[in-house]
Coordinates of C-alpha atoms in Angstrom, one line a residue:
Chain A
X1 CA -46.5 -184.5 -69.5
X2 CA -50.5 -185.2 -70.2
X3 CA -51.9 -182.5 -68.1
X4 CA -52.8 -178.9 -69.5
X5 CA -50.6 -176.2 -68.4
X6 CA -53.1 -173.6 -66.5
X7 CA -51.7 -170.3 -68.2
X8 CA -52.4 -167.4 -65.0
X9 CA -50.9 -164.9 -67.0
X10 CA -53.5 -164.9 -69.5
X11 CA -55.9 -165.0 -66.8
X12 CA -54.6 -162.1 -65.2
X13 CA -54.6 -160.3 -67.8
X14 CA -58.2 -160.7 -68.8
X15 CA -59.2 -159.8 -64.8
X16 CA -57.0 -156.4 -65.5
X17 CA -58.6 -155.6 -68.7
X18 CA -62.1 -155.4 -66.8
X19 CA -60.2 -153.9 -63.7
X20 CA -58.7 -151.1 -66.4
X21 CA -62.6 -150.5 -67.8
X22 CA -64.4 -150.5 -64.2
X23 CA -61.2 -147.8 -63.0
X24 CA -62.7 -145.7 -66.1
X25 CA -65.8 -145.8 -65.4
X26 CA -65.2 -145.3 -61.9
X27 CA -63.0 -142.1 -62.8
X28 CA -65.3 -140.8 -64.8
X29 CA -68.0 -140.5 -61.7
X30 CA -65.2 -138.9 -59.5
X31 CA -64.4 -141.7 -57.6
X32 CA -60.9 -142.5 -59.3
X33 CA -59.6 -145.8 -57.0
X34 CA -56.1 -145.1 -55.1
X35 CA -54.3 -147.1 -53.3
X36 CA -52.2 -146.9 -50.7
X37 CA -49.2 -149.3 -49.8
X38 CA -47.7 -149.3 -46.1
X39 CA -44.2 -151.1 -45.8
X40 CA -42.4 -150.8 -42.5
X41 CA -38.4 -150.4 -42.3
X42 CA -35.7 -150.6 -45.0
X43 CA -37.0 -154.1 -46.9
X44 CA -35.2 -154.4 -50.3
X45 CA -36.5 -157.7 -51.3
X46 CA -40.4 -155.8 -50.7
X47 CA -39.5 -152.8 -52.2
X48 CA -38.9 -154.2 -55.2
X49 CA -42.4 -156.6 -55.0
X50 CA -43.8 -153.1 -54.1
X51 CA -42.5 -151.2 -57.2
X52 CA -44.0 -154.3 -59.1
X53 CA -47.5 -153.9 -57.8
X54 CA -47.7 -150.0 -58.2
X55 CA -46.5 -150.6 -62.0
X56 CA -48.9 -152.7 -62.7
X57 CA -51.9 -151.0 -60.5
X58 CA -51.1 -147.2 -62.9
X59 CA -51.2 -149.5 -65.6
X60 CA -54.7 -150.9 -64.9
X61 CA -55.6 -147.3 -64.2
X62 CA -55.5 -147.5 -60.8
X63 CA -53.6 -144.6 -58.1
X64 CA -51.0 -146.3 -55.6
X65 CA -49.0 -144.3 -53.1
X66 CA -46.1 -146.4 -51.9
X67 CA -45.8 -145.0 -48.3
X68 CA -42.5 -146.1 -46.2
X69 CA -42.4 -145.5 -42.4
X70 CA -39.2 -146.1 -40.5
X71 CA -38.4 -148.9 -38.1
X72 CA -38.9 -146.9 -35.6
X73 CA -42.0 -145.8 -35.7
X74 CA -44.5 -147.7 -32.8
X75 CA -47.4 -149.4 -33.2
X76 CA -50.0 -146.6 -32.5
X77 CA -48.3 -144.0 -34.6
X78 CA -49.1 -146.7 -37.1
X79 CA -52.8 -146.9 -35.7
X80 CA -53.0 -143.6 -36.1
X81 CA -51.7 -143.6 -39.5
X82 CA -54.6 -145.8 -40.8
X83 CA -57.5 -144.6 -38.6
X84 CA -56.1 -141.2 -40.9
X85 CA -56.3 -143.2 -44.0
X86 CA -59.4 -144.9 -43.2
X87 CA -60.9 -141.1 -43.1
X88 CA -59.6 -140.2 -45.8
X89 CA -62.1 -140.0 -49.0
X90 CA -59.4 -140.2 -51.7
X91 CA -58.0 -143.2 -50.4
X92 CA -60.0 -146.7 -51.5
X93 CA -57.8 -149.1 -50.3
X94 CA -54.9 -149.7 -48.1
X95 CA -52.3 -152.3 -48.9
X96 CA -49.7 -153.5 -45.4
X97 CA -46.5 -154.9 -46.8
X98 CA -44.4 -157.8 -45.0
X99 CA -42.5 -158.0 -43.2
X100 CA -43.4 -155.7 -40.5
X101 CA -40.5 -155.3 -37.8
X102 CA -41.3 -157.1 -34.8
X103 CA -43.2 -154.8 -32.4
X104 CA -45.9 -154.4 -35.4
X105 CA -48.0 -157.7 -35.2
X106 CA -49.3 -157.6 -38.3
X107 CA -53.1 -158.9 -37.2
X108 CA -53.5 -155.5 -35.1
X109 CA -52.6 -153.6 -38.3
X110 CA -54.9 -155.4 -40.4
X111 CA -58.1 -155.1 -37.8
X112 CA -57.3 -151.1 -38.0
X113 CA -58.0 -151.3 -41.6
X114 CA -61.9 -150.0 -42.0
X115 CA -63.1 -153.3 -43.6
X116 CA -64.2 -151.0 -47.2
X117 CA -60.9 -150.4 -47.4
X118 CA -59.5 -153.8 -47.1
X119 CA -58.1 -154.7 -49.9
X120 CA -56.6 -157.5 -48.8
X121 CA -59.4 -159.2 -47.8
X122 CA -57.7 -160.1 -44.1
X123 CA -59.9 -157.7 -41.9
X124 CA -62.1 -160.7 -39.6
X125 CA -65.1 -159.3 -40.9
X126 CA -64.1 -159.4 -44.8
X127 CA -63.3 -163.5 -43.7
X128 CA -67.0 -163.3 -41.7
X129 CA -68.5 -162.0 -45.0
X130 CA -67.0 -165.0 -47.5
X131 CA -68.6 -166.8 -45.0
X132 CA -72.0 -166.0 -45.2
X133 CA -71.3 -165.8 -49.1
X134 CA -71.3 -161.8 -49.1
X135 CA -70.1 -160.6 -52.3
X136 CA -67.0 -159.1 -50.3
X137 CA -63.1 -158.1 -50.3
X138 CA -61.8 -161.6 -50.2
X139 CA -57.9 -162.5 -49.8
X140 CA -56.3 -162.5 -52.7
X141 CA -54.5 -165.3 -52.9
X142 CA -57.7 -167.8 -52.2
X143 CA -59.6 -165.4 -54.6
X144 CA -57.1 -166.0 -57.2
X145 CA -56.8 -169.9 -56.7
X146 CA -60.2 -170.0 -57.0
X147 CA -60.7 -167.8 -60.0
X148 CA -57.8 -170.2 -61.4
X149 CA -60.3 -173.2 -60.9
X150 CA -63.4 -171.6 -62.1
X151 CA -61.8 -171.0 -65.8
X152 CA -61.2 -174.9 -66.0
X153 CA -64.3 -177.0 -67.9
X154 CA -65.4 -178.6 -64.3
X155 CA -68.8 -178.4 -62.7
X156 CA -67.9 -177.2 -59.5
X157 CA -71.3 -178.0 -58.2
X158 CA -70.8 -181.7 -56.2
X159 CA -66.9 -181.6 -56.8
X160 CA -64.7 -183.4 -54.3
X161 CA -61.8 -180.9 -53.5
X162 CA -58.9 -181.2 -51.1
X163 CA -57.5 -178.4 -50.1
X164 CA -53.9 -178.8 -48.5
X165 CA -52.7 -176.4 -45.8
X166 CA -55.6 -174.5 -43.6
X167 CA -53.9 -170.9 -43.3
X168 CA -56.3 -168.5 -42.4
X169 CA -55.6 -166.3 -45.2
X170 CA -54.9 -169.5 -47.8
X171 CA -56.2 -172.5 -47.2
X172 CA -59.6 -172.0 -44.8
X173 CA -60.5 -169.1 -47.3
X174 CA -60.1 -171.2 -50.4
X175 CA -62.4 -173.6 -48.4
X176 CA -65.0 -171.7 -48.2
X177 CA -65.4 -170.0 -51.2
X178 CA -65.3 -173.4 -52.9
X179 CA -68.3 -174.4 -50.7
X180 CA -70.3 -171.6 -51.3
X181 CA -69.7 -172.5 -54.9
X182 CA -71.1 -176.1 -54.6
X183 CA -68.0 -178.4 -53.6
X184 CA -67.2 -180.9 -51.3
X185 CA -64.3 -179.4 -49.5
X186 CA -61.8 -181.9 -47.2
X187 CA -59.0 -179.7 -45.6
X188 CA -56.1 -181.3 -44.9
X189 CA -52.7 -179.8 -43.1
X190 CA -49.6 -181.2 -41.1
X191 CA -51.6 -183.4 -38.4
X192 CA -54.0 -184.9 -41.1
X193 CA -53.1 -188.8 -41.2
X194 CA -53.1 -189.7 -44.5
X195 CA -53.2 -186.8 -46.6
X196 CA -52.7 -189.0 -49.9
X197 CA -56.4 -190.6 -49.3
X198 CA -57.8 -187.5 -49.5
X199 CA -55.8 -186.0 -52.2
X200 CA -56.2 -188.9 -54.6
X201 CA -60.2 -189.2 -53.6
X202 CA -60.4 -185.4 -55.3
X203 CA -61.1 -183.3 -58.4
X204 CA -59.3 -181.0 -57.9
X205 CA -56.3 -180.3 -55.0
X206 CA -55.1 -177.0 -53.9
X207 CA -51.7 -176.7 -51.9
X208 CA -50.9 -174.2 -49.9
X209 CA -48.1 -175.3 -47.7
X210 CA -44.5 -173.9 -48.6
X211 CA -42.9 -177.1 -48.3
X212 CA -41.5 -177.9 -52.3
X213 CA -42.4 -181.5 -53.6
X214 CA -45.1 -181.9 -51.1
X215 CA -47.8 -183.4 -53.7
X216 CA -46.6 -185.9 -56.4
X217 CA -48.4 -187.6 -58.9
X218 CA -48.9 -190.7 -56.9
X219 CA -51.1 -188.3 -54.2
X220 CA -53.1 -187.5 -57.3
X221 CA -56.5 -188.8 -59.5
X222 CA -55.6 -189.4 -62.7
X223 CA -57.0 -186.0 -64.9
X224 CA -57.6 -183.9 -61.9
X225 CA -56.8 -180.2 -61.7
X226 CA -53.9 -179.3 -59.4
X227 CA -53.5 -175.6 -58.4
X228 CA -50.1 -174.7 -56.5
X229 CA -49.9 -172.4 -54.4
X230 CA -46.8 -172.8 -53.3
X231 CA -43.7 -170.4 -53.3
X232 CA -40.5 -172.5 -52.7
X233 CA -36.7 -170.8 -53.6
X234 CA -34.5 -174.2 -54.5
X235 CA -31.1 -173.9 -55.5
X236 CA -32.1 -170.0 -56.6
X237 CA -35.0 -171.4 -58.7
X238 CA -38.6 -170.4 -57.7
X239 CA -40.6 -173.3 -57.3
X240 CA -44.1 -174.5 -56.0
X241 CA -45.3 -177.5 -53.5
X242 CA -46.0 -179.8 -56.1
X243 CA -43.6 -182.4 -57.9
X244 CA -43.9 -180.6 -61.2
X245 CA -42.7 -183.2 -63.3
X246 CA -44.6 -186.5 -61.6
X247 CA -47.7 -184.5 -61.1
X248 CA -47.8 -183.0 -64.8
X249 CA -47.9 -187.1 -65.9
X250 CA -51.1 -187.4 -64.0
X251 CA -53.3 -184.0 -63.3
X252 CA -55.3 -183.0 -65.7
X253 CA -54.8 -179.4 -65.6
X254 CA -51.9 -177.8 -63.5
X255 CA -50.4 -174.7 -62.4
X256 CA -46.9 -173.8 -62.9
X257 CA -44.7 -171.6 -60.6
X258 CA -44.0 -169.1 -61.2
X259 CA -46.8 -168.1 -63.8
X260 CA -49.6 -169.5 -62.1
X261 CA -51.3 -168.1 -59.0
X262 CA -49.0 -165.1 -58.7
X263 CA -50.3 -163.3 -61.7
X264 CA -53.7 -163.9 -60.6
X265 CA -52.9 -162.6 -57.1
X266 CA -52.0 -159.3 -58.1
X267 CA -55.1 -158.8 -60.6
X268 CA -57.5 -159.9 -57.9
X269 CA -55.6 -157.0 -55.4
X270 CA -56.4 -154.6 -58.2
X271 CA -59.9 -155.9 -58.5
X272 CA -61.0 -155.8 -54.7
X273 CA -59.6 -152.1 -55.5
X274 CA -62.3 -150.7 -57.8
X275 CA -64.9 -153.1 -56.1
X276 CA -63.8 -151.4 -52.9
X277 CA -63.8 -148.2 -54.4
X278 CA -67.4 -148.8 -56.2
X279 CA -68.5 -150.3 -51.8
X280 CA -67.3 -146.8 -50.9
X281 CA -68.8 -144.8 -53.5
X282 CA -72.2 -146.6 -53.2
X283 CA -71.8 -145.8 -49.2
X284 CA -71.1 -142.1 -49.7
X285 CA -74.2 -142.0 -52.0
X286 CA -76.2 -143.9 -49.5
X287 CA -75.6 -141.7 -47.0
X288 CA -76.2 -138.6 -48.8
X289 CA -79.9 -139.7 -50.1
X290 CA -80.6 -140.4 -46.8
X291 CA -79.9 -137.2 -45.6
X292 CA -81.7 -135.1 -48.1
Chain B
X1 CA -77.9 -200.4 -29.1
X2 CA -74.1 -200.6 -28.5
X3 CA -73.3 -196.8 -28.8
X4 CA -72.7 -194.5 -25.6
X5 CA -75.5 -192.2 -25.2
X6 CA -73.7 -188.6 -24.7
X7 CA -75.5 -186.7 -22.0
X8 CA -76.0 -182.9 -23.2
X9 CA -78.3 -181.6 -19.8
X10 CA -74.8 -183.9 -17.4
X11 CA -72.3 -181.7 -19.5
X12 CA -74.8 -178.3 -19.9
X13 CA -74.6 -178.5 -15.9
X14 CA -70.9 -178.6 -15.2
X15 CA -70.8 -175.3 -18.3
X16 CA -73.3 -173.7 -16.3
X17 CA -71.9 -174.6 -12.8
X18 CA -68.2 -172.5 -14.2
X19 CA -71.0 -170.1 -15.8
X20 CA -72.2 -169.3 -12.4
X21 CA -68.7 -169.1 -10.8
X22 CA -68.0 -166.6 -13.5
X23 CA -71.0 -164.4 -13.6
X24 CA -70.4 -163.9 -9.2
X25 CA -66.9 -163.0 -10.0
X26 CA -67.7 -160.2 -12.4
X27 CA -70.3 -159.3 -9.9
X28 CA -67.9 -158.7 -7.4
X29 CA -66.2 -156.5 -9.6
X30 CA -69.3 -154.4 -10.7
X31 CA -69.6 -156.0 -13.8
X32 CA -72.9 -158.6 -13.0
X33 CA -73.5 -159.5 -16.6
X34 CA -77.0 -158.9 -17.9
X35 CA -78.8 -159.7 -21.3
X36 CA -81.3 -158.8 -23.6
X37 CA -83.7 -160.3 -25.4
X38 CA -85.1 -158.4 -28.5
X39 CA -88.3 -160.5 -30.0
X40 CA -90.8 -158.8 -32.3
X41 CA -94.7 -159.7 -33.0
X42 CA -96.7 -161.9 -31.5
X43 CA -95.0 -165.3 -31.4
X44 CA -95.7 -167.4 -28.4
X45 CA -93.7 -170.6 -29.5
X46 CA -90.9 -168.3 -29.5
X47 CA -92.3 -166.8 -26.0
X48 CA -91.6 -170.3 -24.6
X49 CA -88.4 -170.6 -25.9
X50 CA -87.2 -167.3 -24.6
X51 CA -88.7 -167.7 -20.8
X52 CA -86.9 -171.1 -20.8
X53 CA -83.7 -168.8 -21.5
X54 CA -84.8 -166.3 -19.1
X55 CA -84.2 -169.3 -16.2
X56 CA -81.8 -170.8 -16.9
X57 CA -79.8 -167.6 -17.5
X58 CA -81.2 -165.8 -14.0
X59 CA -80.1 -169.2 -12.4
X60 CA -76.5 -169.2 -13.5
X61 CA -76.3 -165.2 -12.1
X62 CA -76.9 -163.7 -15.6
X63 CA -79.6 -161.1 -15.3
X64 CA -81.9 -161.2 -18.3
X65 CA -84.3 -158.8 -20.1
X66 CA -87.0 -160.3 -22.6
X67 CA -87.9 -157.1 -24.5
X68 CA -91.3 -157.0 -27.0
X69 CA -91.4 -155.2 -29.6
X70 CA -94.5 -154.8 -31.7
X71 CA -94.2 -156.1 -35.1
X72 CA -95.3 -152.7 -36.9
X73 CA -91.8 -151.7 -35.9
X74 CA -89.8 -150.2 -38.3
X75 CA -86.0 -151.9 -39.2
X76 CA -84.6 -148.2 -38.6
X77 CA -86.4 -148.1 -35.2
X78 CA -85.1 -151.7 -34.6
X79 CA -81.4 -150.8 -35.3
X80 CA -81.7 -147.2 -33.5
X81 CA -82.7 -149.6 -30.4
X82 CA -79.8 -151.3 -31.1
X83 CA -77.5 -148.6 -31.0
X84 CA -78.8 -147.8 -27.9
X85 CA -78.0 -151.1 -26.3
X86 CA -74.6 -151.1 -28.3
X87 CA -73.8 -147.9 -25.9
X88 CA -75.5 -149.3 -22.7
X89 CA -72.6 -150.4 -20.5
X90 CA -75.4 -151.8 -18.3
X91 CA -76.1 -154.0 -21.3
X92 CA -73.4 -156.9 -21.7
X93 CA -75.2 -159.0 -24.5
X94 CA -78.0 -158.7 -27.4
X95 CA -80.0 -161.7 -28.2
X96 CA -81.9 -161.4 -31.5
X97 CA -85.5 -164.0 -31.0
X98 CA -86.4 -165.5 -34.6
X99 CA -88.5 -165.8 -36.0
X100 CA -89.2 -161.9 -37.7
X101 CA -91.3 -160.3 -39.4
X102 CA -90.4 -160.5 -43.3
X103 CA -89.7 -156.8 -42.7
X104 CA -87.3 -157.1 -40.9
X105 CA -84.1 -159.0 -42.4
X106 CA -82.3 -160.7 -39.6
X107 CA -78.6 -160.6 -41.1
X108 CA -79.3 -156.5 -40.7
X109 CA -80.1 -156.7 -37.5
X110 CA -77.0 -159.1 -36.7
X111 CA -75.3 -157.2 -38.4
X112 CA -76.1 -153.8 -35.8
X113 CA -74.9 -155.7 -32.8
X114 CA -71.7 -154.6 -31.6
X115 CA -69.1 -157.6 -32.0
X116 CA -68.1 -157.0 -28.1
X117 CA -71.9 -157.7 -27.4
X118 CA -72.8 -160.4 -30.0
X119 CA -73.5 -163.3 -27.1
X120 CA -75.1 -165.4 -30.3
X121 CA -71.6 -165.0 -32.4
X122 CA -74.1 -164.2 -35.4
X123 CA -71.7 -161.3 -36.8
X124 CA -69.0 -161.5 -40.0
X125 CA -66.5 -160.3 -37.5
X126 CA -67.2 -162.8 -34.8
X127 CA -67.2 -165.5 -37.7
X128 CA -64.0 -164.5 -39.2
X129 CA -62.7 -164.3 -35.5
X130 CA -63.1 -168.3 -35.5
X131 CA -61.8 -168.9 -38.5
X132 CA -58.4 -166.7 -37.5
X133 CA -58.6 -169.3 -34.6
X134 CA -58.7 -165.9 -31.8
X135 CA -60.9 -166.9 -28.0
X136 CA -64.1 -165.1 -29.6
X137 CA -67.5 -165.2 -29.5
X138 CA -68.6 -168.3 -31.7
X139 CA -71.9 -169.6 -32.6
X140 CA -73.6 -171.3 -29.9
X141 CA -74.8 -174.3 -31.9
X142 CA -71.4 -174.7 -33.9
X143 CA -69.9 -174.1 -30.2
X144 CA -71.8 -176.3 -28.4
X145 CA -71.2 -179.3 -30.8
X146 CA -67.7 -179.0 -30.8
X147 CA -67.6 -179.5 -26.8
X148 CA -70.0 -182.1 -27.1
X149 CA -67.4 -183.6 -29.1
X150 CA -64.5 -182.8 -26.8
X151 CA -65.9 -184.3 -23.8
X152 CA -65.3 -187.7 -25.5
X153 CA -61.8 -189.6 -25.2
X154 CA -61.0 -189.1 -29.0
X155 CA -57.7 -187.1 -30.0
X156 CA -58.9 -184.6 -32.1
X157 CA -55.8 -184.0 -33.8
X158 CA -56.0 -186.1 -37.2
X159 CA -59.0 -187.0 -36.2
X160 CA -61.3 -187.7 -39.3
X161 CA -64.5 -185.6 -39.3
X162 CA -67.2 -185.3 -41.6
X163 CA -69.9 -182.5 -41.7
X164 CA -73.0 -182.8 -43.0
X165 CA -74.8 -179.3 -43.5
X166 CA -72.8 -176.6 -44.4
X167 CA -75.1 -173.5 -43.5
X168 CA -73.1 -170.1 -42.0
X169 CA -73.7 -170.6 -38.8
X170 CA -73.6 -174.1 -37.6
X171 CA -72.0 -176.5 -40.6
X172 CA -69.3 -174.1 -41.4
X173 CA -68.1 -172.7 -37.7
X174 CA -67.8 -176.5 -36.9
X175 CA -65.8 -177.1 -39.4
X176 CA -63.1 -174.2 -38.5
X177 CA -63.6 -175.2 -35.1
X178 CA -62.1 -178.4 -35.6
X179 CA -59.9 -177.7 -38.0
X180 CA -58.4 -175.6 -35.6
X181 CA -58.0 -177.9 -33.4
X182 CA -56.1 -180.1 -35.9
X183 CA -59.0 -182.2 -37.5
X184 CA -58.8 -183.3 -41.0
X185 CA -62.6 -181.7 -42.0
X186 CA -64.8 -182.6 -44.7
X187 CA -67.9 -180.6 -45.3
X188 CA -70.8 -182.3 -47.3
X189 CA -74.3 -181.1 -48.4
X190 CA -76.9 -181.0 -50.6
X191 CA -74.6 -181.0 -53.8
X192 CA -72.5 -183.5 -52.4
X193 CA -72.8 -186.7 -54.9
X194 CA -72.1 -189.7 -52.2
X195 CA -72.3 -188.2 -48.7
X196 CA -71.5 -191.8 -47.2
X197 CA -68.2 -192.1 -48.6
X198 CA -67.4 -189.5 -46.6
X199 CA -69.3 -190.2 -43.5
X200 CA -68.3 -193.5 -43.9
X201 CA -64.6 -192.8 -43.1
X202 CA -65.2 -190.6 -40.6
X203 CA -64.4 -191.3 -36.8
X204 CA -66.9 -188.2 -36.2
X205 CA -70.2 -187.3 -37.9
X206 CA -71.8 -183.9 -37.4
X207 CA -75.2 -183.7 -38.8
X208 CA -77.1 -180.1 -39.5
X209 CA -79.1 -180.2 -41.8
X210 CA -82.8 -180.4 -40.4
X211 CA -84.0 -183.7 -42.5
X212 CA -85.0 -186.5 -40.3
X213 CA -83.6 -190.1 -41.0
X214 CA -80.9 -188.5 -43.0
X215 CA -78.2 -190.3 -41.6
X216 CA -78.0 -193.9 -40.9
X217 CA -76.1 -197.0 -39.4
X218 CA -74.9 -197.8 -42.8
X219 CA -73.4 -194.7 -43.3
X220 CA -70.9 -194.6 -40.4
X221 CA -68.0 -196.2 -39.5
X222 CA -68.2 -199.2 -36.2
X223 CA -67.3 -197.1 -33.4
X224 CA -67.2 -193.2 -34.4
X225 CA -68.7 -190.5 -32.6
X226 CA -72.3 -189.2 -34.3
X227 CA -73.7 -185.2 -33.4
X228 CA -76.9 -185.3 -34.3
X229 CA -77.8 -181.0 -34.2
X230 CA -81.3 -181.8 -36.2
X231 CA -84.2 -180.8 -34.7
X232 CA -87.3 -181.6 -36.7
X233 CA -90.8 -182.8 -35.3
X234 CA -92.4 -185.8 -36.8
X235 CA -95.8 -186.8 -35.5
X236 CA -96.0 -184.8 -32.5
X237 CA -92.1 -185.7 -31.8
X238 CA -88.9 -184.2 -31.7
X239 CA -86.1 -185.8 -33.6
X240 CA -83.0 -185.3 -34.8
X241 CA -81.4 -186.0 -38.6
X242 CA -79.7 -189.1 -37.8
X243 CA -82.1 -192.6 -37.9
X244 CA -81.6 -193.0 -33.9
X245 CA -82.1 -196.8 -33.9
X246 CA -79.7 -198.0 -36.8
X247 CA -77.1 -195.1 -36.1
X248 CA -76.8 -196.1 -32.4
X249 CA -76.2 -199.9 -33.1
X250 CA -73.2 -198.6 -35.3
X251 CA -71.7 -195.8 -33.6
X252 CA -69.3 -195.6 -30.9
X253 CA -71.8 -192.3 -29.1
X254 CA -74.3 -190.8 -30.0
X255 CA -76.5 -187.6 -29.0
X256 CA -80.0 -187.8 -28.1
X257 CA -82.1 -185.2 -29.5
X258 CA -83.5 -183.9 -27.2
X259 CA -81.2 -183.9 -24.7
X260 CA -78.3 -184.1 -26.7
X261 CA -76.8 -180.3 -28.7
X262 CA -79.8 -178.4 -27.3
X263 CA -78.6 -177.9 -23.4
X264 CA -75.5 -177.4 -24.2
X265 CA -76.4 -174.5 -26.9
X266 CA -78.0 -172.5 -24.3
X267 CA -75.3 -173.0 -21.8
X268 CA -73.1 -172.0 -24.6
X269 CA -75.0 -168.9 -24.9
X270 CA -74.6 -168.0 -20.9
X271 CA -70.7 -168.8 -21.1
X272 CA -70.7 -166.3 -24.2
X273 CA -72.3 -163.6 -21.9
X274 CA -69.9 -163.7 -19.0
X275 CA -66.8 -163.9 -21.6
X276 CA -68.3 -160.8 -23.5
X277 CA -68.8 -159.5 -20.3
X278 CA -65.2 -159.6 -18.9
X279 CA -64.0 -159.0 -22.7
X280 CA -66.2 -155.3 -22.3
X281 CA -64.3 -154.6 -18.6
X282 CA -61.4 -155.4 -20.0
X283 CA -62.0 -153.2 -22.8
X284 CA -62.8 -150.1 -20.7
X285 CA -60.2 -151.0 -18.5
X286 CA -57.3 -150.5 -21.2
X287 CA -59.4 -147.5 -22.3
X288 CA -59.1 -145.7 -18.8
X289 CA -55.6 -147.1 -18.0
X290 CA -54.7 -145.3 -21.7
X291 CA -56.6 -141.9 -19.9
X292 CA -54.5 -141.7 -17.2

């Protein structure tokens, strides 16, 4: 193995350190962030991701209500539900846990979310915003591959970056943020041709897919940075998209799963929380001065 | 000159001829569709501009209202008029004239339109529509590129395309566009270190950038497809950002300019105006079906 191992717990636990400070001072103006989490129907396997996340929001000083709602429950109850919580002062961001049960598509859910309180990042408008290069709520796992990048000794400005997979909450957002920072983006997915040209013509490669062993080391530039986004279970080991071992002999830097993105995912979820909660507090003050 | 020249005004007329079709169809169902034009100051290349879309739009059964508004106007006048249209159900689209006056930020005033009514696809959430691949209201530029491009016997999925220009509006909306029609995308610009590597492997070249004789022959592939969406006037002229003579000896087609992008952007912008129309009657619709 020549390339560095990317560590993203260390780098999530800088991002909650300044998350844990900004919570204070938001506290201490009255506008202590709170979260609240939506999960649909008797999920185990998200219950326990759930109890994860609120452990590690208290801990960066940040409220999280972990609301459950019953299978049952229809699609505008739900709407009604958030149009509630969007109202709501107290509550800063609001969190929608999947899987939802079938007759809950989860795009209707997430355009109920008032786009200040989407701390997700998956309202169309928050996606608009990175766009235009908004300081916004961005999702949170193309925030965090990003961040993951930014940390590495490259000059993004003029890099050549393929990003594999072009989810709309993945791959397209990890696009454009890396534009707006400068890079030469090339998006590749399942009908690209040759995906290998592109990969090995880059600086840095992001994959996205879910498909384990999707990049090796012979898809890669020797010294380039690979970030893995992948979250593969393989013979009940989690695992990434990337040949671990092949590509490690090449990249320059790489992620490893699990301990790369993941950490990084969570901390930027806790970020968009106080920066929501800072949007909302700013609004509120807006809107009183006016008034006066 | 061995490429085929695309006609914009032959493929503008058969958009405006389903336009028309459209527009007397909504008619019939009391929803004749009917735009307005916001311009402020004084600005009579503008006036041109927007009396050319006052025809064409009154020809393809779209009524049209070119509003004035003097340029002392204040932005919180401007956006109460907005709100005002926003409420209109007489009033089925906004078009906002540029240029402004400095006071008057134009991402604001975007910004005020009502995403059902945003004809121009200027707003985050009609952007972040695109990239979440929903029937939306695009950018009429970006738009009217892309079906430029599809009228050509090229299958798009795999295809190899290369943007050049990655501004909010045109560069980047082209690029989700065809990725999300299964394009492999790469987006170049000004910190891009060798944009003809990329062009040059390419089957399609989109060019937005506003330089004139940025791209030439030597930077495309025998055979591919060239957009050219510059408009810049050299010595008295209107010309794109491609080198017309050397690209079209190269290139498989090639767009005029003029001729080529610009007809079909307006005709863009009337096919936005009857789909947001019979997107707002289906909104109400649902809204009094829900009443009863």
């Amino acid at each position: 193995m020549t390339a560095t191992l990317i560590d993203g717990k260390a780098i999530a636990a800088r991002m909650v350190e300044e998350v844990r400070a900004e919570a204070a001072d938001l506290a201490a103006r009255g506008w202590a962030p709170r979260l609240v989490s939506i999960s649909v129907g008797d999920v185990a396997a998200a219950e326990l991701y759930v109890r994860n996340q609120q452990r590690q929001a208290e801990a960066a000083g940040v409220a999280f209500e972990a609301r459950n709602y019953p299978a049952t429950i229809s699609l505008e109850q739900l709407t009604g539900v958030m149009i509630g919580l969007n109202a709501d002062p107290r509550v800063n961001g609001i969190i929608i846990q999947r899987p939802l049960p079938p007759h809950i598509p989860v795009k209707a859910l997430q355009k109920a979310v008032h786009p200040l309180k989407d701390v997700e990042g998956m309202h169309p408008s928050s996606i608009g915003n990175i766009v235009y290069n908004d300081l916004a709520l961005g999702p949170c796992t193309a925030v965090a591959a990003v961040e993951i990048l930014k940390t590495l000794p490259l000059n993004i400005e003029g890099l050549d970056v393929c990003v594999i997979g072009h989810s709309e909450i993945v791959g397209k957002p990890i696009a454009f943020l890396m534009m707006g920072l400068g890079a030469t983006v090339t998006v590749c997915h399942h009908m690209t041709r040759q995906v290998a040209v592109h990969s090995r013509a880059a600086d840095a490669v992001f994959v996205a897919v879910g498909k384990p062993g999707l990049v090796t080391g012979a898809m890669l530039k020797p010294g380039a940075a690979l970030i893995d986004i992948g979250i593969n279970r393989v013979e009940g080991k989690t695992v990434g998209d990337a040949d671990f071992e092949s590509c490690a002999k090449v990249a320059g830097w790489i992620t490893p799963v699990p301990g790369g993105v993941g950490p990084v995912t969570v901390a930027t979820l806790l970020k968009n929380a106080v920066l929501a909660t800072r949007m909302q507090m700013d609004h509120y003050s807006a809107a009183f001065a006016v008034e006066r």
